[in-house]
PDB file of C-alpha atoms in Angstrom:
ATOM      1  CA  UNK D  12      26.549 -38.480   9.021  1.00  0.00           C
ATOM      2  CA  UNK D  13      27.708 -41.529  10.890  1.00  0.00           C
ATOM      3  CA  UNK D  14      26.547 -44.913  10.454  1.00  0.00           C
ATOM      4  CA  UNK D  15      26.617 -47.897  12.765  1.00  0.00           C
ATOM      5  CA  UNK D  16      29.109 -49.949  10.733  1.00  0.00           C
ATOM      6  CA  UNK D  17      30.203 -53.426  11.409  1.00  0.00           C
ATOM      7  CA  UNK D  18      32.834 -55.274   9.488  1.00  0.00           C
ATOM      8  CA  UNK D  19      31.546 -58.703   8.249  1.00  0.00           C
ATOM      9  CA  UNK D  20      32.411 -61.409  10.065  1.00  0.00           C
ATOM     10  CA  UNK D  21      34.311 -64.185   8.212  1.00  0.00           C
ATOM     11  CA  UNK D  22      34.420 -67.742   8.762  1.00  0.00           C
ATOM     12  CA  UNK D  23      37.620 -68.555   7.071  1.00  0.00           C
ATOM     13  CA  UNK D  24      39.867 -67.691   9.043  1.00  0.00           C
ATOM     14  CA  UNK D  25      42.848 -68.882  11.453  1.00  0.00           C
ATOM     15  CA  UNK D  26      42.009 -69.202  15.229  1.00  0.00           C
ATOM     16  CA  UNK D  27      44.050 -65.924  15.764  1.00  0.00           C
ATOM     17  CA  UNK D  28      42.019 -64.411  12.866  1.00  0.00           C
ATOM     18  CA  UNK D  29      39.224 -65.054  14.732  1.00  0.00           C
ATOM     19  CA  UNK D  30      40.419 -64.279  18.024  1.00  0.00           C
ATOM     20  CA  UNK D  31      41.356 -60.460  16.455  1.00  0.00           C
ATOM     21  CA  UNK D  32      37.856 -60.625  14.308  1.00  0.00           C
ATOM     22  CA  UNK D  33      36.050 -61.133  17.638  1.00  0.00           C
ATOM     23  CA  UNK D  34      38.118 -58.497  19.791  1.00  0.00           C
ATOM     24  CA  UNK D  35      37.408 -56.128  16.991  1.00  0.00           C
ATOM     25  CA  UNK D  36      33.514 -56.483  17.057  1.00  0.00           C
ATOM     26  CA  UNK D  37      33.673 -56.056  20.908  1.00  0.00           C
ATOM     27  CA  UNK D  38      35.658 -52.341  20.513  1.00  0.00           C
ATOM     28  CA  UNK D  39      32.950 -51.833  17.668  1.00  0.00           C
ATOM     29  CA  UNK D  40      30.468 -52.390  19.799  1.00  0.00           C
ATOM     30  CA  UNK D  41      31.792 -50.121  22.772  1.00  0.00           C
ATOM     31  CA  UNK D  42      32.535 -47.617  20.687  1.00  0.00           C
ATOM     32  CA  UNK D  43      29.636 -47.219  18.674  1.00  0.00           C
ATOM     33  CA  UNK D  44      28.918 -43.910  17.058  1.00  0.00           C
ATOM     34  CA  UNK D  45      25.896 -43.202  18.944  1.00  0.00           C
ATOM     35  CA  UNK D  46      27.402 -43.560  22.207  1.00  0.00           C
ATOM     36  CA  UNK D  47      30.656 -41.688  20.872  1.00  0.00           C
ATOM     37  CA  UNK D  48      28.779 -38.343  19.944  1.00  0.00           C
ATOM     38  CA  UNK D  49      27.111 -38.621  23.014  1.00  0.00           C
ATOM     39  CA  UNK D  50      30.460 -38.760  25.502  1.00  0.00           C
ATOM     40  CA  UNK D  51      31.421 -36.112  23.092  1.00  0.00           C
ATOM     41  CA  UNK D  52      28.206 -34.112  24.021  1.00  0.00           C
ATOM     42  CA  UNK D  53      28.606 -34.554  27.706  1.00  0.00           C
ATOM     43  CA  UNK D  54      32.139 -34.001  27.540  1.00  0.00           C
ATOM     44  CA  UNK D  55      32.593 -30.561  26.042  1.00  0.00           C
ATOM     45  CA  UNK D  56      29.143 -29.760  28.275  1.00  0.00           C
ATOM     46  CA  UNK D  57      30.693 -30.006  31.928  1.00  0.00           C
ATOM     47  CA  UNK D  58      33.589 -27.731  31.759  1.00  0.00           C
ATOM     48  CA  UNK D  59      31.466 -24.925  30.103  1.00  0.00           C
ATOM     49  CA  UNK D  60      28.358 -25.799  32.636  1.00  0.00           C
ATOM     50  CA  UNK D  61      30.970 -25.755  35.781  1.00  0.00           C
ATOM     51  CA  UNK D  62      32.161 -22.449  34.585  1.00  0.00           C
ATOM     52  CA  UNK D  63      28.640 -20.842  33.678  1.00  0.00           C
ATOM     53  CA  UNK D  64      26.772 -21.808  36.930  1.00  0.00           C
ATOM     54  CA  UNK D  65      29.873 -20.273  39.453  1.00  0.00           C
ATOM     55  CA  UNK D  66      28.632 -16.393  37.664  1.00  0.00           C
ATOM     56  CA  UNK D  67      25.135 -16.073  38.702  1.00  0.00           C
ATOM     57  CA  UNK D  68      23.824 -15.140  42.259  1.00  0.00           C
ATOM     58  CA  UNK D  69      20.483 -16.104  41.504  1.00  0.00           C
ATOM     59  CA  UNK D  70      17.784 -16.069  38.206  1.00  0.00           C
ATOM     60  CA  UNK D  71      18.812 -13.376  35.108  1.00  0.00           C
ATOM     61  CA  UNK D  72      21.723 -11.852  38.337  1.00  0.00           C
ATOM     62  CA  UNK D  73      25.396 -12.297  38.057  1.00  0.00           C
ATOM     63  CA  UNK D  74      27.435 -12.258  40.940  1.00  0.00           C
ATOM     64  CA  UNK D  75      29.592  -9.835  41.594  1.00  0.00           C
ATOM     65  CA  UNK D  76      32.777 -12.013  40.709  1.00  0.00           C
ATOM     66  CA  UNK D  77      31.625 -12.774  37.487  1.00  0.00           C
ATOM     67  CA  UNK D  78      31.938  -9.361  36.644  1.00  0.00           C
ATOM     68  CA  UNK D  79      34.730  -8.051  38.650  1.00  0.00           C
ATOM     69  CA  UNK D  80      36.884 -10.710  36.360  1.00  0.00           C
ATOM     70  CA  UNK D  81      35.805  -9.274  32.799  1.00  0.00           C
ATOM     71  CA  UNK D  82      36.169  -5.902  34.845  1.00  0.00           C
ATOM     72  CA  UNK D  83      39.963  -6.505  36.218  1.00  0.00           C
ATOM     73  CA  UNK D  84      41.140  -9.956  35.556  1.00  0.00           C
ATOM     74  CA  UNK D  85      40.244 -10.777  32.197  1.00  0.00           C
ATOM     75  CA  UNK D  86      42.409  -9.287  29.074  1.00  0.00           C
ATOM     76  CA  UNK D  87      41.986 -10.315  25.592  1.00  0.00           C
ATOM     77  CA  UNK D  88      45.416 -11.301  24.514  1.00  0.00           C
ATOM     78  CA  UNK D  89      45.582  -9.510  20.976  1.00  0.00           C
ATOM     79  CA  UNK D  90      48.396  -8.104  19.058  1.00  0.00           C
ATOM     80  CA  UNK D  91      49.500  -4.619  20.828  1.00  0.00           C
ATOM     81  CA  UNK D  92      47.678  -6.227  23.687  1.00  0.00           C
ATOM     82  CA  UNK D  93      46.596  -7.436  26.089  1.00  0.00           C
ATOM     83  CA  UNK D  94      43.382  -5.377  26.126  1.00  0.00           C
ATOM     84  CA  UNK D  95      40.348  -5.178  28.506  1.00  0.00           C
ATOM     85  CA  UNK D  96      37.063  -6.730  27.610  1.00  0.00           C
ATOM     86  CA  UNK D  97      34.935  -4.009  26.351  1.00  0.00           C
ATOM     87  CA  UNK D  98      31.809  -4.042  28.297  1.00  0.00           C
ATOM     88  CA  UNK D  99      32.543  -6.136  31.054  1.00  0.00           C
ATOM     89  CA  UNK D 100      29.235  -6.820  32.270  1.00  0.00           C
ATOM     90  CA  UNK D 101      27.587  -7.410  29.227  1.00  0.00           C
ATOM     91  CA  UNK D 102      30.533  -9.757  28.198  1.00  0.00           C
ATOM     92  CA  UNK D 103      29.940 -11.491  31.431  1.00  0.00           C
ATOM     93  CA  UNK D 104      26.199 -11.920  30.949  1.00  0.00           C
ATOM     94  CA  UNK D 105      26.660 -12.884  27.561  1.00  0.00           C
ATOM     95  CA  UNK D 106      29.283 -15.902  28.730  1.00  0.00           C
ATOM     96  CA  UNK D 107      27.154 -16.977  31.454  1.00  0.00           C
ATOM     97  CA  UNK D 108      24.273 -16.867  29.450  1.00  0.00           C
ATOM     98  CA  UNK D 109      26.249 -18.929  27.470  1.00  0.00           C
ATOM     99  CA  UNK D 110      27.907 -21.570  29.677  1.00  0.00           C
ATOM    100  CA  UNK D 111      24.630 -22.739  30.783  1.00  0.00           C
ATOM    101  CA  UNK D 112      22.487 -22.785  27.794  1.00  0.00           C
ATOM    102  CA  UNK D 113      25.020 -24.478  25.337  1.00  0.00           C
ATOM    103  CA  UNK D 114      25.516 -27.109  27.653  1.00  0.00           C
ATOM    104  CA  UNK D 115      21.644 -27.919  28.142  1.00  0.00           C
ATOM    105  CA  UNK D 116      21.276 -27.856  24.713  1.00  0.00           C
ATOM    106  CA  UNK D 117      23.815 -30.704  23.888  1.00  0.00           C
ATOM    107  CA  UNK D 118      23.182 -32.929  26.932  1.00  0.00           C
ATOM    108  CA  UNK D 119      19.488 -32.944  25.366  1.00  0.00           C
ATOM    109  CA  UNK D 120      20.792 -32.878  21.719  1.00  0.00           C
ATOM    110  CA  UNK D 121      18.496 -30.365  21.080  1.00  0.00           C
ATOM    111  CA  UNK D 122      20.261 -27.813  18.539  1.00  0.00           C
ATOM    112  CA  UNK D 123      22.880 -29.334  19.263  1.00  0.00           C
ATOM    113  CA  UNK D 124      25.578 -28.724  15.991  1.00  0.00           C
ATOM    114  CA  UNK D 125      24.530 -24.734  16.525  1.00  0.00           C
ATOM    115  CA  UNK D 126      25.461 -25.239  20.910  1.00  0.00           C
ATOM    116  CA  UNK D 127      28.564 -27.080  19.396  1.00  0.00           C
ATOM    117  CA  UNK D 128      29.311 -23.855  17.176  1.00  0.00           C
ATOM    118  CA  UNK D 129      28.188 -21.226  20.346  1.00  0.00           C
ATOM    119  CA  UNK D 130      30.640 -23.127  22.357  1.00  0.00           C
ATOM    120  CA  UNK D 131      33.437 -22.970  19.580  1.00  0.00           C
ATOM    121  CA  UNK D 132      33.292 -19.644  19.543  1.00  0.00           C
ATOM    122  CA  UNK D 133      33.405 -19.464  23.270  1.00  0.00           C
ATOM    123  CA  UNK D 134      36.225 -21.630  23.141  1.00  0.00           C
ATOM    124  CA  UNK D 135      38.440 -19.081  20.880  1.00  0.00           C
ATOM    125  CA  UNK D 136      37.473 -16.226  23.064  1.00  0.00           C
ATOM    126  CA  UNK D 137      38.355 -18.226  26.361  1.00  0.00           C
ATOM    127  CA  UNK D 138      41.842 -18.674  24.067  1.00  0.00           C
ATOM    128  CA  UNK D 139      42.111 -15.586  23.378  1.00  0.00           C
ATOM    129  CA  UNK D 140      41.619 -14.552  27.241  1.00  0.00           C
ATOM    130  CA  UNK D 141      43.650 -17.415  28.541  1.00  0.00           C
ATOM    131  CA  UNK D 142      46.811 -18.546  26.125  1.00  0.00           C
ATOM    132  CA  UNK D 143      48.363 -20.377  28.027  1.00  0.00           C
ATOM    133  CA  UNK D 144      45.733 -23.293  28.257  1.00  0.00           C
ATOM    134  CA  UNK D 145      45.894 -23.947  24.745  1.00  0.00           C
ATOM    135  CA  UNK D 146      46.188 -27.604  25.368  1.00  0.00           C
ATOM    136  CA  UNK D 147      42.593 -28.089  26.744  1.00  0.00           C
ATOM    137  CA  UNK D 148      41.199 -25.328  24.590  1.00  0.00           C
ATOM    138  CA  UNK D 149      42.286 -27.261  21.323  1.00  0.00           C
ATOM    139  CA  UNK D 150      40.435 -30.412  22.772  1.00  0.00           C
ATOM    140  CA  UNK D 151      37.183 -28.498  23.663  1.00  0.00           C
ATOM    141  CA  UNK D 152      37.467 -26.993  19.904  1.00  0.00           C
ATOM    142  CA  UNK D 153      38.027 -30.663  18.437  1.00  0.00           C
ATOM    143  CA  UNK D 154      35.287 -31.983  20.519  1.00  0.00           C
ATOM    144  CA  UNK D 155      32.801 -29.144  19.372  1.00  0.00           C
ATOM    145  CA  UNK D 156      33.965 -29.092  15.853  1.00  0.00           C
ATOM    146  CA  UNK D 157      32.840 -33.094  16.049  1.00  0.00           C
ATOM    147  CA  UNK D 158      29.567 -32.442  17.502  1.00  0.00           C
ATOM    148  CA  UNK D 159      29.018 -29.809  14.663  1.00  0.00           C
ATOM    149  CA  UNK D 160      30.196 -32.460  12.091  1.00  0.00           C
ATOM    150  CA  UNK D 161      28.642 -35.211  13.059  1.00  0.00           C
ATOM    151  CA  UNK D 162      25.528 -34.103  15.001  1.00  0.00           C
ATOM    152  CA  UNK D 163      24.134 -35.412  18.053  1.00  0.00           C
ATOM    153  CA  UNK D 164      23.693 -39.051  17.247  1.00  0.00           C
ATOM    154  CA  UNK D 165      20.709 -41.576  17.771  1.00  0.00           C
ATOM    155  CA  UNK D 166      20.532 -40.669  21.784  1.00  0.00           C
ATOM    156  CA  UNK D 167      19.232 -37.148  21.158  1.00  0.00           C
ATOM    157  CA  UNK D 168      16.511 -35.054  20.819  1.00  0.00           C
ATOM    158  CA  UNK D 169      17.552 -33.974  17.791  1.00  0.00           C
ATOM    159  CA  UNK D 170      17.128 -37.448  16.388  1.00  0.00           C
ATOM    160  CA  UNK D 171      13.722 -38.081  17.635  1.00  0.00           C
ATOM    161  CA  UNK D 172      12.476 -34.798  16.424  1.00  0.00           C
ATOM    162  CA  UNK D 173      13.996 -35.447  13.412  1.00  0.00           C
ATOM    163  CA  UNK D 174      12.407 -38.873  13.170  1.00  0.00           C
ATOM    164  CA  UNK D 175       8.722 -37.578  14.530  1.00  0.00           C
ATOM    165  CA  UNK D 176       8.725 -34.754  12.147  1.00  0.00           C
ATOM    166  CA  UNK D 177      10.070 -36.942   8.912  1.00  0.00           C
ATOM    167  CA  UNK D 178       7.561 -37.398   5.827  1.00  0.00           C
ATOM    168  CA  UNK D 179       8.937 -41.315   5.187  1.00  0.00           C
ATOM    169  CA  UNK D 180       6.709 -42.608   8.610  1.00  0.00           C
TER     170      UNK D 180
END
């Protein structure tokens, strides 16, 4: 778990020792863990939400591009491959299922280490489909195997829960 850490401040020390002792409380306080793990949240939550909410036509219904990409487009990039996504519709349900209810879950930091592992896994198969972007993919699988980690941080639901249902009250 991350702690809010500070370094102690010391009062023996040269004007440019203090000067750097200073500056290095102000990017502590900027970058505090809290409000790390929750850029990280929102971060690895917009591409998949972007992606999710472009394959539905309406409540429970994909559109018709959704699936006509796991149908045609798509391949999963295997050796002796590539290879079509078995059951494209179902594969297409199950990833916008996915795109949108992963990326609730951490902007509320509500089960948010499991939507960090959902949208790992996502993340490989996206790889898998599409090897070429390895360069983002690796981020989005850094960024989710932080959240998993080191949890949601303070600014979640997760916390408060956490706090509400604790026995030490």
């Amino acid at each position: 778990m991350i702690t809010d850490q500070r370094m102690p401040a010391s009062t023996n020390l040269p004007p440019l020792g203090l000067l750097v002792d200073k500056a290095n409380h102000l990017v502590q306080t900027i970058a505090a863990p809290s409000i790390v793990q929750l850029v990280l949240r929102v971060a690895l939550a917009v591409p998949f939400w972007r992606s999710g909410i472009l394959k539905w036509g309406g409540f429970l219904k994909l559109n018709d591009t959704a699936v006509t990409l796991f149908s045609d487009e798509f391949m999963l990039h295997l050796p002796g491959g590539p290879y079509h996504f078995p059951a494209p519709t179902v594969m297409a349900f199950l990833s916008g299922c996915g795109e949108i209810t992963f990326p609730i879950l951490l902007i509320l930091g509500l089960g948010t280490r499991f939507a960090g592992l959902g949208l790992l896994f996502m993340t490989l198969i996206v790889e898998l489909t599409v090897p070429d972007g390895w360069p983002i993919h690796l981020t989005w699988a850094a960024m989710a195997l932080a959240i998993m980690a080191y949890g949601p941080g303070r600014v979640s639901l997760d916390h408060l829960l956490g706090r509400a249902l604790s026995p030490e009250r």
